[in-house]
Coordinates of C-alpha atoms in Angstrom, one line a residue:
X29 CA -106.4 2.3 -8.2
X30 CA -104.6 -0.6 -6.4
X31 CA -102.7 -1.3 -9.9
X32 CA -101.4 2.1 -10.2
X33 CA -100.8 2.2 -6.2
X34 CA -98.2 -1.1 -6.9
X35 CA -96.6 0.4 -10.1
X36 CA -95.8 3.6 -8.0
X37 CA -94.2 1.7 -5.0
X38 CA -92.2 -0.5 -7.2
X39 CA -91.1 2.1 -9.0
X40 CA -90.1 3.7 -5.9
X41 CA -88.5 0.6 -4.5
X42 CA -86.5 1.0 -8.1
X43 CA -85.2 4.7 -7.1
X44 CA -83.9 3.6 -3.4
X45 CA -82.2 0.3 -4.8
X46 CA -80.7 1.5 -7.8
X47 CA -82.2 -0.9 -10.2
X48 CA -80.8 -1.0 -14.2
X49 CA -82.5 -2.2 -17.0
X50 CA -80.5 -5.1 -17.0
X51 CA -81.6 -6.1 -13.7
X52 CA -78.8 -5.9 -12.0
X53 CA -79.4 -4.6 -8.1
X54 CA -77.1 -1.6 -7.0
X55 CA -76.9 0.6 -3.9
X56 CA -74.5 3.0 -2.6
X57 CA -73.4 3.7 1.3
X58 CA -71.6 6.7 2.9
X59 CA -68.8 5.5 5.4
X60 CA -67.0 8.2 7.6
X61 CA -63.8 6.4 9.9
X62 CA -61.1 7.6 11.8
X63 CA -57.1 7.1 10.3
X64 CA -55.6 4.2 12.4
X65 CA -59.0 2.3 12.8
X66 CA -59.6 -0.7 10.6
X67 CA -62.5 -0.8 8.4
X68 CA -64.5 -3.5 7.4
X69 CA -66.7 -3.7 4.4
X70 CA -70.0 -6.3 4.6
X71 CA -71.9 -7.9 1.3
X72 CA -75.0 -9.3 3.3
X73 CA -74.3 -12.4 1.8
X74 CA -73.1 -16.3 2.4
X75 CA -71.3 -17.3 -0.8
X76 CA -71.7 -20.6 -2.3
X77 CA -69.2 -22.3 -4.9
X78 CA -70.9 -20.1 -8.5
X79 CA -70.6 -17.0 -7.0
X80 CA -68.2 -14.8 -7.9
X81 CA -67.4 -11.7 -5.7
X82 CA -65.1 -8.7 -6.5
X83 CA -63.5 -4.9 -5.1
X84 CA -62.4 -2.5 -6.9
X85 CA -61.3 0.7 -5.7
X86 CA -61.9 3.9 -7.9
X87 CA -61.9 1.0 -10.6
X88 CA -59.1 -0.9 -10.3
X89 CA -59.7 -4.4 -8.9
X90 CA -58.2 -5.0 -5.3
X91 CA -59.9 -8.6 -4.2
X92 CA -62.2 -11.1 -5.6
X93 CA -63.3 -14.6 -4.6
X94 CA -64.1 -17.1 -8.3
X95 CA -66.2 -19.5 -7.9
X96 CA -63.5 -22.0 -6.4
X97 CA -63.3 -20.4 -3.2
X98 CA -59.9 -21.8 -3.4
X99 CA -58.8 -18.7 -5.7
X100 CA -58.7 -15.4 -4.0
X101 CA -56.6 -13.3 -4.4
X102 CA -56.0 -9.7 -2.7
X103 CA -54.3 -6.6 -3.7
X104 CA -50.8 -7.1 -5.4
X105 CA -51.8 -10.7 -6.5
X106 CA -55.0 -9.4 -8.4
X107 CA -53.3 -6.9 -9.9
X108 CA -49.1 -6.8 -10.4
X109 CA -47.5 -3.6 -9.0
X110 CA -50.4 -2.2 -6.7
X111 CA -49.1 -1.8 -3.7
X112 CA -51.5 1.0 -1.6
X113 CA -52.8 -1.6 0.0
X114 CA -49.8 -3.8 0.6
X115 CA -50.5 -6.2 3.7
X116 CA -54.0 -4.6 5.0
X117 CA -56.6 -6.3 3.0
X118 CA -58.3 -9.2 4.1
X119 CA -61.1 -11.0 2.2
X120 CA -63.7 -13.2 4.2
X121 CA -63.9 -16.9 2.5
X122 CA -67.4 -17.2 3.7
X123 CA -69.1 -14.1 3.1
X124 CA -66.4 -12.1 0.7
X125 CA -66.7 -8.7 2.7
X126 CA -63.5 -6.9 2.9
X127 CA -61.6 -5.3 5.5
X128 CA -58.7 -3.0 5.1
X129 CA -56.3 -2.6 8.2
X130 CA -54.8 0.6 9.3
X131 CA -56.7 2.7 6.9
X132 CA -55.3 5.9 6.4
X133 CA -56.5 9.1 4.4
X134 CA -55.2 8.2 0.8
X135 CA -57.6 5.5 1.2
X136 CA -60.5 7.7 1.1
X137 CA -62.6 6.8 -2.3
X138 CA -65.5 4.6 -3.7
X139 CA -65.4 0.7 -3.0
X140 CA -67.4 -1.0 -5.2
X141 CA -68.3 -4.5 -4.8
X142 CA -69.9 -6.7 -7.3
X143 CA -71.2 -10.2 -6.8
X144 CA -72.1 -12.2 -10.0
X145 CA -74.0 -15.0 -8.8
X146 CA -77.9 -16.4 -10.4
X147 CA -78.8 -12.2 -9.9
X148 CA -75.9 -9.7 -9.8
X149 CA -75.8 -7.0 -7.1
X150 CA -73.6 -4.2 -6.9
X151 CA -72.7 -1.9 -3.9
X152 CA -70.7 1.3 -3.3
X153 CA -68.8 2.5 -0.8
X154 CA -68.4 5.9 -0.5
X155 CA -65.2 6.1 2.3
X156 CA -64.1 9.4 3.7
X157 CA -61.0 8.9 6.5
X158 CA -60.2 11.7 8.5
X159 CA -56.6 12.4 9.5
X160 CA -55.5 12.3 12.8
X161 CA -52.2 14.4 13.5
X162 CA -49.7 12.0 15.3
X163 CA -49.4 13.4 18.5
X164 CA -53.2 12.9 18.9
X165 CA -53.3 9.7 17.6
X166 CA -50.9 8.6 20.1
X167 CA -52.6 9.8 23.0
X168 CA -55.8 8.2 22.0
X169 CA -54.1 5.0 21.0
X170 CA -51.9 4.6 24.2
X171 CA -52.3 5.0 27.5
X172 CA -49.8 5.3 29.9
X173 CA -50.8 5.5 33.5
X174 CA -49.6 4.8 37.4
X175 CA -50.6 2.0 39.3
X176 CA -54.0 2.7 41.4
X177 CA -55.5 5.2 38.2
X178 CA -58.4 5.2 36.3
X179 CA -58.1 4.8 32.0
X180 CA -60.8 6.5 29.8
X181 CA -60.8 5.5 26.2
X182 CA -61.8 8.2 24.0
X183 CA -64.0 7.2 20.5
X184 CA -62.8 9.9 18.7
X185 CA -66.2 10.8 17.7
X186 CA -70.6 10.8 19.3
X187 CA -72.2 7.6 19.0
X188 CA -74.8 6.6 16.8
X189 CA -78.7 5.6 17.7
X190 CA -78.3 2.3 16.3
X191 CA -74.4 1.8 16.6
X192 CA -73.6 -1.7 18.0
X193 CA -70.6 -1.7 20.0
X194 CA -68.6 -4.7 22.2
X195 CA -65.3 -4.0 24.3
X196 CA -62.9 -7.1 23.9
X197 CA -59.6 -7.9 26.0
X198 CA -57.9 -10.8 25.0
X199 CA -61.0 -11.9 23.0
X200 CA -63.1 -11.8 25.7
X201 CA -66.2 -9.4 25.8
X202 CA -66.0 -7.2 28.8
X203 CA -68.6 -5.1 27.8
X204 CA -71.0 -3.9 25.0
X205 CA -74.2 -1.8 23.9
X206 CA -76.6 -3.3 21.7
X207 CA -78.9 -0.5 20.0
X208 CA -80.6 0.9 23.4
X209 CA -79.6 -1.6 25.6
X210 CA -76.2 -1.9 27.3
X211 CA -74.5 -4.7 29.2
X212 CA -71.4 -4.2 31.9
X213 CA -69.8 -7.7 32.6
X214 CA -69.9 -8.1 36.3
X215 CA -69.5 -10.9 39.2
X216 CA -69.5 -14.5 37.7
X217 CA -70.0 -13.4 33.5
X218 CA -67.1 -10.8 34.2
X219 CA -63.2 -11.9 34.6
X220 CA -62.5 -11.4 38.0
X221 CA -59.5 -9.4 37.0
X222 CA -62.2 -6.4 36.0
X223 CA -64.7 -7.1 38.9
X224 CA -66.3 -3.5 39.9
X225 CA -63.7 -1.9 37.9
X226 CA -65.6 -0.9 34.3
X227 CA -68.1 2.0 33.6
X228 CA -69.6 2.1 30.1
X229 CA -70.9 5.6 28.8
X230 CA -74.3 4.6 27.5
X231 CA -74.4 7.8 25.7
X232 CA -71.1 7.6 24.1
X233 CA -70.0 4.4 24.2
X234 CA -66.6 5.1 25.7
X235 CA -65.4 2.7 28.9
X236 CA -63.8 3.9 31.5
X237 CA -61.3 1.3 33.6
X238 CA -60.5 1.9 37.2
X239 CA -57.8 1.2 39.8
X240 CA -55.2 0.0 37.1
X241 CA -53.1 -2.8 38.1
X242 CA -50.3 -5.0 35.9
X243 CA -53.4 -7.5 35.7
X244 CA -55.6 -5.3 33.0
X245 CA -52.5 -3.6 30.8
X246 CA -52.6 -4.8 27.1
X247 CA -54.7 -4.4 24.2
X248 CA -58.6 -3.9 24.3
X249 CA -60.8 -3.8 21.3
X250 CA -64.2 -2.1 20.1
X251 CA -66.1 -3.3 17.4
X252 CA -68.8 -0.9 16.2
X253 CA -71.2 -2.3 14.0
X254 CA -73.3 -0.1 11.5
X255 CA -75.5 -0.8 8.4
X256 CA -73.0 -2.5 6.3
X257 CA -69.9 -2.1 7.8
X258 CA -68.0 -2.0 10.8
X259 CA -65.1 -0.5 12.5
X260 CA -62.5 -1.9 14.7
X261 CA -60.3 0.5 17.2
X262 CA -57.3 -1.0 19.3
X263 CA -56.4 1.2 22.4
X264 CA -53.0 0.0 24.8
X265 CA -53.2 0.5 28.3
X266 CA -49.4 0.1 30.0
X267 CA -48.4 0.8 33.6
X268 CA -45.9 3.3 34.3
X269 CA -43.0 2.0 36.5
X270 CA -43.6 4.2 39.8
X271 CA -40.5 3.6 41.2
X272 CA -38.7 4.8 38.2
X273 CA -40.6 7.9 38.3
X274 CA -40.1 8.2 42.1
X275 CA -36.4 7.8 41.8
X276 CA -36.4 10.5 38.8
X277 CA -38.6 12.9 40.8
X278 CA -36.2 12.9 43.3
X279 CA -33.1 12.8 41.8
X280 CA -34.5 16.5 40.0
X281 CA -35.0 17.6 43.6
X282 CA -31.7 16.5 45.0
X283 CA -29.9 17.9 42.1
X284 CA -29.7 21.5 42.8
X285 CA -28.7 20.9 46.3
X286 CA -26.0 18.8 45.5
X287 CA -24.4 21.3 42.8
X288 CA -24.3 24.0 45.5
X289 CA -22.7 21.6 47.6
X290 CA -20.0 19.6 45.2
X291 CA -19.2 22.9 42.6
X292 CA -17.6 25.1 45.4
X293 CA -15.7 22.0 46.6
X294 CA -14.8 21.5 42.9
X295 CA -13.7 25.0 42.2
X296 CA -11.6 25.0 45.6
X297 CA -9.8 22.0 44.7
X298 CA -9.1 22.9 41.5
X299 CA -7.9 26.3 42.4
X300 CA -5.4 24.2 45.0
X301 CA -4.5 22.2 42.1
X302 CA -3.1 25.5 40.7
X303 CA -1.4 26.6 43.0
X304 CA 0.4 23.9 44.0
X305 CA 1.7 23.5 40.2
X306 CA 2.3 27.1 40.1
X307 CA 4.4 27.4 43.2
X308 CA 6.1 23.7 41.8
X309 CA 7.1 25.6 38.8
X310 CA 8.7 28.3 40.5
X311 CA 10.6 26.4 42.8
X312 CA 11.9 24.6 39.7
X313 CA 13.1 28.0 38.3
X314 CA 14.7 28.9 41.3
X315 CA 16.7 26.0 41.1
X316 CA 18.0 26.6 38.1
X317 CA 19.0 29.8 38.7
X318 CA 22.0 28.7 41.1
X319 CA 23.3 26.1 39.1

């Protein structure tokens, strides 16, 4: 009974991994992101100098790290005249996993990576991007807002159980959730510039930043880490000019009143105007009338 009871669970193990005959070690992963966000694809593994890692997208190689570490190549210089990926992949010398920058829907395909080493592995990739229309995209992205008000940046999409996330500015953590537990920055471990100004959603994962000032506008950063992969989303927060606004606000006010003042003073002196060259021209006719 306990031999059959270990062929059965192997053989099971077999189903959920993927195995081949020839013993090489495959398993596939579903990946839904957002357009705009920059995906990053993880092999698990640290490389040494025999392995030899590669990407293909439906197929065609995109990246690959040879044994020399030395020779990697991405994209266009793996394969001449490929260009959908032009200036967004980037391959990690130390583990080979792959992200692609500003993804965008006709990214949307299988990923395949394959590592050749002492026991091949293979992994896929299934990655589905969902299209955001621009206007949308730019409202989620930027964040335009008056001195003194509060900044909430949207995900996009819920949360996940097990999603890892960390809030960055300027490289520095200001905030993160870690499975079920969640951790605000505050007094001494938070930059003073943020002191009793964050609120994290522990449900959602989106932060909320209070009482703008010049002192928190740039870029902030989320890293979500799944199984596998992770996603990066950048979000700009930039302070309205008040004054400008003020000055603009009031200038649509004043307008009106000033056209009912200066367009009956216009319209009078241009009536004068044509008069006076009327009455000019006659005088000029009289004139020569009695010559």
């Amino acid at each position: 009974m306990g031999k059959i009871n270990f062929i059965f669970i192997l053989i099971s193990a077999c189903v959920l991994l993927d195995c081949g005959v020839s013993g090489v070690y495959t398993d596939r992963l579903t990946v839904s992101v957002m357009e705009g966000d920059s995906l990053t694809l993880h092999t698990d593994v640290q490389t040494n100098q025999q392995d030899r890692i590669k990407w293909y997208f439906n197929a065609i190689r995109i990246a690959q790290i040879n044994g020399n570490k030395s020779k990697i190549c991405t994209d266009v210089q793996c394969n001449e005249g490929t260009e959908r990926f032009r200036d967004r992949l980037k391959l990690d010398h130390q583990t080979g996993s792959l992200t692609i920058r500003s993804i965008n829907t006709t990214d949307s395909g299988l990923y395949k990576l394959k590592i050749i080493s002492s026991k091949s592995y293979d992994r896929t990739f299934s990655v589905s991007v969902r299209g955001v229309p621009d206007a949308e995209m730019n409202k989620m992205k930027t964040n335009v807002v008056k001195e003194g008000e509060s900044v909430t940046f949207d995900l996009g999409e819920i949360r996940k159980p097990n999603d890892g996330m960390m809030w960055y500015f300027n490289d520095t953590c200001i905030a993160k959730i870690t499975r079920n537990l969640s951790y605000n920055c505050k007094e001494v471990q938070c930059p003073e510039r943020f002191r009793d100004r964050l609120k994290l959603d522990h449900q959602t994962g989106s932060l909320t930043i209070t009482n703008i000032t010049n002192t928190v506008t740039g870029l902030y950063k989320l890293l979500i880490n799944r199984d596998r992969f992770s996603i990066t989303k950048i979000f700009n927060v930039a302070l309205n000019d008040s004054h400008v606004d003020d000055k603009a606000e009031r200038l649509v006010l004043i307008y009106p009143l000033l056209l009912a003042i200066v367009a009956p003073a216009a319209a009078a002196a241009a009536a004068a105007a044509a008069g006076y060259t009327a009455n000019r021209r006659d005088r000029l006719r009289g004139r020569a009338l009695f010559r």
